[in-house]
Coordinates of C-alpha atoms and ligand atoms in Angstrom, one line a residue:
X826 CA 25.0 6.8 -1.7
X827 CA 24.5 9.7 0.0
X828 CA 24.2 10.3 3.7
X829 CA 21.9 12.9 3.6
X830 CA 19.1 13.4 6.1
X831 CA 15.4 13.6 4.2
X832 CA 12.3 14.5 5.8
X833 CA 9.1 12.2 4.3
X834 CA 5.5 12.9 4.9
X835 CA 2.6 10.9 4.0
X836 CA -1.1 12.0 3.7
X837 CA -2.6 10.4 1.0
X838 CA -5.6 8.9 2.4
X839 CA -6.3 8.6 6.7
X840 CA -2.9 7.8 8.4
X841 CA -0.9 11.6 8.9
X842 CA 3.0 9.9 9.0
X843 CA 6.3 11.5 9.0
X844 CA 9.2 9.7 9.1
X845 CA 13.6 10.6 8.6
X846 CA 15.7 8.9 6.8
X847 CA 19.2 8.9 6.9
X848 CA 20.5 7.0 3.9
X849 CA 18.6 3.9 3.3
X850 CA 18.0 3.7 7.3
X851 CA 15.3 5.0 9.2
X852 CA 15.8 6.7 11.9
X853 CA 11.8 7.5 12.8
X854 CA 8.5 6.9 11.0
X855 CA 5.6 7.8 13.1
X856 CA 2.0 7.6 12.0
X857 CA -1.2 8.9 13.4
X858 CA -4.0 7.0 12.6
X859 CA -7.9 8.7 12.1
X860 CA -10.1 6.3 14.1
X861 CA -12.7 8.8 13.3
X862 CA -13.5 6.8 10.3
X863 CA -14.0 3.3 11.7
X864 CA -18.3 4.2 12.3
X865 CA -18.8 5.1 9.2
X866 CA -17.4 2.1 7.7
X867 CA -14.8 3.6 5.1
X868 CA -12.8 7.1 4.4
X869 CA -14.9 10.0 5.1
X870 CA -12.7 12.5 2.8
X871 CA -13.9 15.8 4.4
X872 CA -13.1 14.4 8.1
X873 CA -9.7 13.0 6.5
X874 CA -8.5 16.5 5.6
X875 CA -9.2 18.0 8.6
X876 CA -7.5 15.4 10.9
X877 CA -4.6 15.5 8.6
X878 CA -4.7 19.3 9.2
X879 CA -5.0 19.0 13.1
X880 CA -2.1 16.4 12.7
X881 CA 0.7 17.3 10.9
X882 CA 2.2 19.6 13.1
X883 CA 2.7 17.1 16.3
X884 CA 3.3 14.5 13.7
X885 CA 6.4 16.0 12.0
X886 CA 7.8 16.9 15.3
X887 CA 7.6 14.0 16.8
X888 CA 9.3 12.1 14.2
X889 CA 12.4 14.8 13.9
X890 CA 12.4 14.3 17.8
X891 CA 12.8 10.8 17.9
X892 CA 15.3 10.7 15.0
X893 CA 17.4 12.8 17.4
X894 CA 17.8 15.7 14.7
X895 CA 17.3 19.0 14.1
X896 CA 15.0 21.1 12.3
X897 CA 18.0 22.4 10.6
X898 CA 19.7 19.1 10.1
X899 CA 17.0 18.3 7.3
X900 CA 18.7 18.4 3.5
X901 CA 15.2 18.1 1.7
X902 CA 11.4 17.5 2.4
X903 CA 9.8 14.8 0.5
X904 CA 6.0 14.6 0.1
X905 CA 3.0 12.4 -1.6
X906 CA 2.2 14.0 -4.3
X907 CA -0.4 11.7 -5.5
X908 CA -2.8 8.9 -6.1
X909 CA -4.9 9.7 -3.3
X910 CA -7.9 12.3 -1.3
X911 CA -7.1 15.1 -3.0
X912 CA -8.3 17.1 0.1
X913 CA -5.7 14.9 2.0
X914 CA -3.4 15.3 -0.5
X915 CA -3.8 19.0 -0.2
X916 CA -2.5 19.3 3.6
X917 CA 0.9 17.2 2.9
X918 CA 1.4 19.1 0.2
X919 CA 0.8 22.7 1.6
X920 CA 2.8 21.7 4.5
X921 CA 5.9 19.9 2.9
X922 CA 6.3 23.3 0.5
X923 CA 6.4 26.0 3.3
X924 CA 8.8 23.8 5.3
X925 CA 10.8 23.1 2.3
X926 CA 10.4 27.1 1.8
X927 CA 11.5 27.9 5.5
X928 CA 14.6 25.4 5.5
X929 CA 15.6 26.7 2.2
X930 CA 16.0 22.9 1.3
X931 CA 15.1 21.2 -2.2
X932 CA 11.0 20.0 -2.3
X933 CA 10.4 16.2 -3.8
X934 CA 7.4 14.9 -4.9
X935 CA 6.7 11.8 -4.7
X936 CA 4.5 8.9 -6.4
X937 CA 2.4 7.1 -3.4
X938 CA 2.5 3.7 -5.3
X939 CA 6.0 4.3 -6.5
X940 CA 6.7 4.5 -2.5
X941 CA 4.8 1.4 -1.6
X942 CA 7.5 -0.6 -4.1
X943 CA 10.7 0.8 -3.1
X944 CA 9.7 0.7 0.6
X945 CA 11.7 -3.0 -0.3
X946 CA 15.1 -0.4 -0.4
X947 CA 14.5 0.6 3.2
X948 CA 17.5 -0.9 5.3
X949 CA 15.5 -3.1 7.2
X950 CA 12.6 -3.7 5.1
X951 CA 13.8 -7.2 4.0
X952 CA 17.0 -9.1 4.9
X953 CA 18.3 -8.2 1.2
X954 CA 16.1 -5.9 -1.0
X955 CA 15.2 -7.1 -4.5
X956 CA 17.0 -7.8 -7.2
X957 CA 15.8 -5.9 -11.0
X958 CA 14.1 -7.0 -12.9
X959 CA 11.1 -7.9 -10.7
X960 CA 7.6 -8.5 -10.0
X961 CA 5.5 -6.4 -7.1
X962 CA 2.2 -7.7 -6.3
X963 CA 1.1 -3.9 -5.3
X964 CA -2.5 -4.6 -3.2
X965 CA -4.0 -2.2 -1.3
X966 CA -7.2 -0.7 -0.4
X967 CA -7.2 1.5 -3.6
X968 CA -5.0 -0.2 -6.1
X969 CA -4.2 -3.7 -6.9
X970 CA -1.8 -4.4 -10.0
X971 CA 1.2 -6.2 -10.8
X972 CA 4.4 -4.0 -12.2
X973 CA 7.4 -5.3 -13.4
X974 CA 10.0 -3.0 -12.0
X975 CA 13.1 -2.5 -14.2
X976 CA 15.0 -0.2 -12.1
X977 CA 13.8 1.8 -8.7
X978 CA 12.3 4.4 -12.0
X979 CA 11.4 2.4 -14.8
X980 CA 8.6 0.4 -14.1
X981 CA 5.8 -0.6 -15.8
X982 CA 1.8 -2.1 -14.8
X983 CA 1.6 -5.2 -17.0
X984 CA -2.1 -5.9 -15.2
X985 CA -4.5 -4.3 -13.1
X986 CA -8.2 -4.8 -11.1
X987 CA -10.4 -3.6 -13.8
X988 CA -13.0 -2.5 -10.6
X989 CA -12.3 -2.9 -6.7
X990 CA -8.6 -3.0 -4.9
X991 CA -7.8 -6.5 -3.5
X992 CA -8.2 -4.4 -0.1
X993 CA -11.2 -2.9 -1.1
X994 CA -12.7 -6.3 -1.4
X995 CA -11.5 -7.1 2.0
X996 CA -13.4 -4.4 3.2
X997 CA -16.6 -4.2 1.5
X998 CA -16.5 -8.0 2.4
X999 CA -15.9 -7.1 6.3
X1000 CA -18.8 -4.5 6.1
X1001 CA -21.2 -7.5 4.9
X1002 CA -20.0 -9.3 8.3
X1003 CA -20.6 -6.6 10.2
X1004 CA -17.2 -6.1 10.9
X1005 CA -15.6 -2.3 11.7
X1006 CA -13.7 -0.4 9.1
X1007 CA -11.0 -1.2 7.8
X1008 CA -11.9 -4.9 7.8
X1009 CA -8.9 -6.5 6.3
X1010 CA -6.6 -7.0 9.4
X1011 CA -9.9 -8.6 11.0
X1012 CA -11.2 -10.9 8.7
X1013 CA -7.4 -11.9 8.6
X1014 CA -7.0 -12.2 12.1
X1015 CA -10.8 -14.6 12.9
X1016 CA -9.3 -16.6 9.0
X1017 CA -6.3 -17.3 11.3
X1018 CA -9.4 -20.0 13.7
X1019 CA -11.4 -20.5 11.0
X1020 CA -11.6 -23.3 8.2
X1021 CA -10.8 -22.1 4.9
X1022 CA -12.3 -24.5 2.8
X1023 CA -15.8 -24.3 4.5
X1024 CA -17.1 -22.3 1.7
X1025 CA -16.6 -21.6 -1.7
X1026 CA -17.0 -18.8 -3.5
X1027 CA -17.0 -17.6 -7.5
X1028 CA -13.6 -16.5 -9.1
X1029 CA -13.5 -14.5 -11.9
X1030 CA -11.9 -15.0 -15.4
X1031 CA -10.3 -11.9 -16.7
X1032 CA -7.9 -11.9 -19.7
X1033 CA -4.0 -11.4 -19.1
X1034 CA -2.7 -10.5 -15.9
X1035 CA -5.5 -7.6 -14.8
X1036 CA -7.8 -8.3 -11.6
X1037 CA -11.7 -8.5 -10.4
X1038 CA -13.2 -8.4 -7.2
X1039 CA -16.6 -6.9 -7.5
X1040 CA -18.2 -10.4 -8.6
X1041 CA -16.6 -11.8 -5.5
X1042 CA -18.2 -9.0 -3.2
X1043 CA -21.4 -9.9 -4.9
X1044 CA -21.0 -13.9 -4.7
X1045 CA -20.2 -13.4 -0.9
X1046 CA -23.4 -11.0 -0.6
X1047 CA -25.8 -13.2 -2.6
X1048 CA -24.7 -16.3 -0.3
X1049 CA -25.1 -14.2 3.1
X1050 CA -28.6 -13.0 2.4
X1051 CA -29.8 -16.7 1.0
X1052 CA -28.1 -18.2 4.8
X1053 CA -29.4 -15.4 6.6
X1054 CA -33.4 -16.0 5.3
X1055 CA -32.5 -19.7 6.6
X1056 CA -30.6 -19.2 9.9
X1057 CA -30.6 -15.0 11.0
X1058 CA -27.8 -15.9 13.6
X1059 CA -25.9 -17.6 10.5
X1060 CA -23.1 -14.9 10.0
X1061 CA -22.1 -15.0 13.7
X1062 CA -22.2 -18.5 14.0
X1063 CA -20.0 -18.9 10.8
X1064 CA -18.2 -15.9 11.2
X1065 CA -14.6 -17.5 11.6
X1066 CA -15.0 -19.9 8.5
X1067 CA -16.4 -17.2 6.9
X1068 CA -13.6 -14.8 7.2
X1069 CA -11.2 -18.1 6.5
X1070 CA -12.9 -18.8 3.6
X1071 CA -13.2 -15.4 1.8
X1072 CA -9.7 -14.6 2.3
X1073 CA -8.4 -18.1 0.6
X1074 CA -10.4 -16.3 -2.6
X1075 CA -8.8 -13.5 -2.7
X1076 CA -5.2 -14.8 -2.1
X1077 CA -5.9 -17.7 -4.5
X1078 CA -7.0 -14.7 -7.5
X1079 CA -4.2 -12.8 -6.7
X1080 CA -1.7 -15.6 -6.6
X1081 CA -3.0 -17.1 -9.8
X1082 CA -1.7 -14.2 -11.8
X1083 CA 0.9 -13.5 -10.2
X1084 CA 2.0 -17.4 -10.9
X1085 CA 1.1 -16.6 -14.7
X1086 CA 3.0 -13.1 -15.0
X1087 CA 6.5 -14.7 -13.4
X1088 CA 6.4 -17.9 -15.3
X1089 CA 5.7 -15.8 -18.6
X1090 CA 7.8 -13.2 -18.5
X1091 CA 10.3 -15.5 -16.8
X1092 CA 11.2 -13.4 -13.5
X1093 CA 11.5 -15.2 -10.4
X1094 CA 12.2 -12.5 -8.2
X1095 CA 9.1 -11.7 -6.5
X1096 CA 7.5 -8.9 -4.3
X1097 CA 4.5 -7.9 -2.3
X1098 CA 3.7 -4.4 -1.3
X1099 CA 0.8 -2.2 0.0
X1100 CA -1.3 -2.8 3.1
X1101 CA -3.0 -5.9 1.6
X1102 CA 0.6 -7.4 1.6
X1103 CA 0.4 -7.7 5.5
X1104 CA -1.9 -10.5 5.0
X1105 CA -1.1 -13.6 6.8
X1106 CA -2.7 -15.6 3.8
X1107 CA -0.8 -13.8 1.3
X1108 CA 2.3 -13.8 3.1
X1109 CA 2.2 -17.7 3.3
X1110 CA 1.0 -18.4 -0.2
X1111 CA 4.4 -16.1 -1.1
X1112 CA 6.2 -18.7 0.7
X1113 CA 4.6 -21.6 -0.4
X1114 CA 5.4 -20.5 -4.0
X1115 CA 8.7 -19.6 -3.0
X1116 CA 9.7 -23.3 -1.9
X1117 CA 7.4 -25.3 -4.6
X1118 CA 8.5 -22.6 -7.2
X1119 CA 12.0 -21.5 -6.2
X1120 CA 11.1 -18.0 -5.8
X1121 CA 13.0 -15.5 -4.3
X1122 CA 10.2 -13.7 -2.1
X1123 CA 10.2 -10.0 -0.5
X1124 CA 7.5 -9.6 1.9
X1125 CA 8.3 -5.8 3.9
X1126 CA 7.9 -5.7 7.9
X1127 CA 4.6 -4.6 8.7
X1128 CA 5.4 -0.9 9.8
X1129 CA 6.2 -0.6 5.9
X1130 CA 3.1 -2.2 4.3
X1131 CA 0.4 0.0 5.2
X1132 CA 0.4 3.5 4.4
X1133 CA 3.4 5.5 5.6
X1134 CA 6.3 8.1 5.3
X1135 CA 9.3 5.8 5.4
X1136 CA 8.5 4.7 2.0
X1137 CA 8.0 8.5 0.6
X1138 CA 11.4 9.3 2.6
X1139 CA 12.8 6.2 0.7
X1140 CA 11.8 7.3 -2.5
X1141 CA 12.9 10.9 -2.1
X1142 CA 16.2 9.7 -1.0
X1143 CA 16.5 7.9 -4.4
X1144 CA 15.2 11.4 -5.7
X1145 CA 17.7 13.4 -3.9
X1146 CA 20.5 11.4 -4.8
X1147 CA 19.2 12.1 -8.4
X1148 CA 18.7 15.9 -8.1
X1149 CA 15.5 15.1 -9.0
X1150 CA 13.8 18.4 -7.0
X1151 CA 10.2 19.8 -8.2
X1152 CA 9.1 23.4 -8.2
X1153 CA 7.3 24.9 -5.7
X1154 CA 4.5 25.0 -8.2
X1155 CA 4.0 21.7 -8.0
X1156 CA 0.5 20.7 -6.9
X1157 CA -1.3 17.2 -5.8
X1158 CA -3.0 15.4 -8.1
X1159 CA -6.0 12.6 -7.4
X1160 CA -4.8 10.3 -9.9
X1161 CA -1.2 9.7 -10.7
X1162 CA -0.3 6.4 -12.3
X1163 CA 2.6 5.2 -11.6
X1164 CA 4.3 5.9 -15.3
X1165 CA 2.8 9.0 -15.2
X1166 CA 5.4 9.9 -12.4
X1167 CA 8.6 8.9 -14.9
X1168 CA 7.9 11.6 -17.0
X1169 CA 8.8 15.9 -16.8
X1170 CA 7.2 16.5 -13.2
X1171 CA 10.3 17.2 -11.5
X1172 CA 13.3 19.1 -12.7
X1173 CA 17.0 16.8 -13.5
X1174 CA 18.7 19.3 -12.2
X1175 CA 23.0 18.9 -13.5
Ligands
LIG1188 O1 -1.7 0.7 1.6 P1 -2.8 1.0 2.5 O2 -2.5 1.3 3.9 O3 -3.6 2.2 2.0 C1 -3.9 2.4 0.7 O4 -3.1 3.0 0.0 O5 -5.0 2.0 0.3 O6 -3.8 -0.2 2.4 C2 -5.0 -0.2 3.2 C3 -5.8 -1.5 2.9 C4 -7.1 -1.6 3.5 O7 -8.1 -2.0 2.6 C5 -7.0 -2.7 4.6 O8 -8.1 -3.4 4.9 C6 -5.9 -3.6 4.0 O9 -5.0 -2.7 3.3 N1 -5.2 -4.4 4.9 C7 -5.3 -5.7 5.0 C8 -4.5 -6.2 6.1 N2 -3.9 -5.1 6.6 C9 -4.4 -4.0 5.9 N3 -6.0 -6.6 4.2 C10 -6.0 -7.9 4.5 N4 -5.2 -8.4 5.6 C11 -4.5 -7.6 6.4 N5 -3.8 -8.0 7.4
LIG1189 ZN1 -1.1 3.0 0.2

């Protein structure tokens, strides 16, 4: 393993992150977060570039200064190549090139989603990272699938949502409440005083091991407007239930596949990643399934759940270690599936 110190930077959607890694250890992952966004209820991609823009500068400073390095000290820059805002996209990308250009240090691109599974590598991620073969739960507000991962580059999406992310659902859901964006860490904060089984709402059936949420969305929407023609104060005064109640859906969809994936293909080493995977709900359902089921469960910490460069430094580490460098022709892409990333983007280099 090499010892090597790797910038990563992260700008795929609104969080502008840097973050060093020195081996598998972190030595500084800092995040700016666009707060901009919360009155509009969701991403406002024009507004997201430009923050990024007015960002990344302090951002990538601040993070070599608190790993105690220098500029110079840095052996390679990783950056997000992709899924993601591709305006967002854009200003990592830009950025990561002409420092990779000034240092005169190897560029590596990396897969966002990738990222989100092998943040489970980082030192102290988990007490003991996963074992391969095994099963991430990936659920955040733009993607929510299940991938078996062979190795930290072969993996492969045996399901996915076939319409909304798990925290898309979250927050479309919050927005009906009346809640700010993004909703999921509130509706899973007031779920935390609120009764779970106070209302009930449709599941959906979908073949194998891909995910819906749109029909909950709908089913929560439907049931609001009918209480709110009865009682108009009957959000607020259910609120806590409410939030309780939609978040036991969503866990109990995702963990219902999940269940049916591991006892098919027979893996019991299980894994949650993406911002959804900070979920209280989720977090204990892993648990529960981990003591009635005998799985061995990998939750992150929090810092490496939601979006942020400690995973991309991971994942270029991994890269590095590889040779694995891409050209400075190498440009962000929107959509950039996971297998996608396995094949001739980057240059082996011997
Ligand atoms: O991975 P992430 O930071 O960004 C994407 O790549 O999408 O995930 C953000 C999503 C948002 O939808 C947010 O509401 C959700 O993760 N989220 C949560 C929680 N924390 C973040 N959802 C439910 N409960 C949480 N505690
Ligand atoms: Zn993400």
């Amino acid at each position: 393993m090499s010892d090597s110190i790797i910038l990563g930077i992260e700008s795929s959607c609104d969080d502008t992150s840097a973050a060093v890694i020195r081996g598998n250890k972190i030595l500084s992952n800092i995040a700016a977060n666009q707060e901009i966004h919360n009155e509009y209820g969701g991403v406002v991609p024009e507004l997201a570039s430009r923050a990024h823009q007015q960002n990344i500068i302090p951002v990538v400073q601040k993070s070599v200064r608190k790993a105690n390095i220098q500029q110079k000290d840095i052996c390679a820059v990783g950056f997000t190549r992709g899924p993601g805002l591709l305006g967002s996209l854009l200003v990592g990308t830009s950025f990561a090139k002409s420092l990779a250009m000034s240092l005169q240090v190897p560029l590596i691109e990396v897969n966002h989603l990738q990222a989100h599974i092998l943040a489970h590598f980082i030192d102290d991620a988990n007490l003991m990272p996963p074992k391969f073969p095994f099963l991430c739960l990936t659920v955040s507000g733009g993607h929510t699938m299940i991938v078996l991962v062979r190795d930290y580059f072969d993996m492969e999406i045996i399901g996915k949502t076939i319409d909304d992310a798990a925290g898309e659902a979250f927050d479309k859901i919050g927005k009906i409440f009346d809640l700010d964006y993004p909703a999921g860490p509130i509706v899973d904060r007031l779920a935390k005083e609120g009764n779970s089984s106070a209302f009930q709402f449709s599941k959906p059936r979908i073949d194998n091991y891909n995910y819906s949420f749109s029909g909950v969305k709908t089913s929560v929407l439907y049931f609001i407007q009918k209480e709110i023609h009865k009682n108009p104060d009957f959000i607020k005064e259910n609120l806590r239930d409410l939030c309780a109640s939609v978040q036991k859906t969503i866990v109990e969809i995702l963990m219902h596949k999940l269940e049916k994936a591991a006892n098919d293909l027979q893996v019991n080493e299980i894994a949650i990643a993406g911002g959804v995977s900070a979920n209280s709900g989720l977090r204990q359902a892993m648990k529960d399934r981990a003591e009635k089921l005998g799985w061995n469960i990998y939750i992150p910490k929090f810092e490496y759940t939601t979006d942020n460069a400690a995973m991309i430094a991971m994942v270029a580490k991994l890269k590095f270690d590889r040779g694995e460098f891409a050209d400075l022709s190498v440009s962000a892409t929107a959509r950039y599936d996971i297998e996608e990333s396995f094949k001739k983007n980057s240059q082996i280099l011997d």
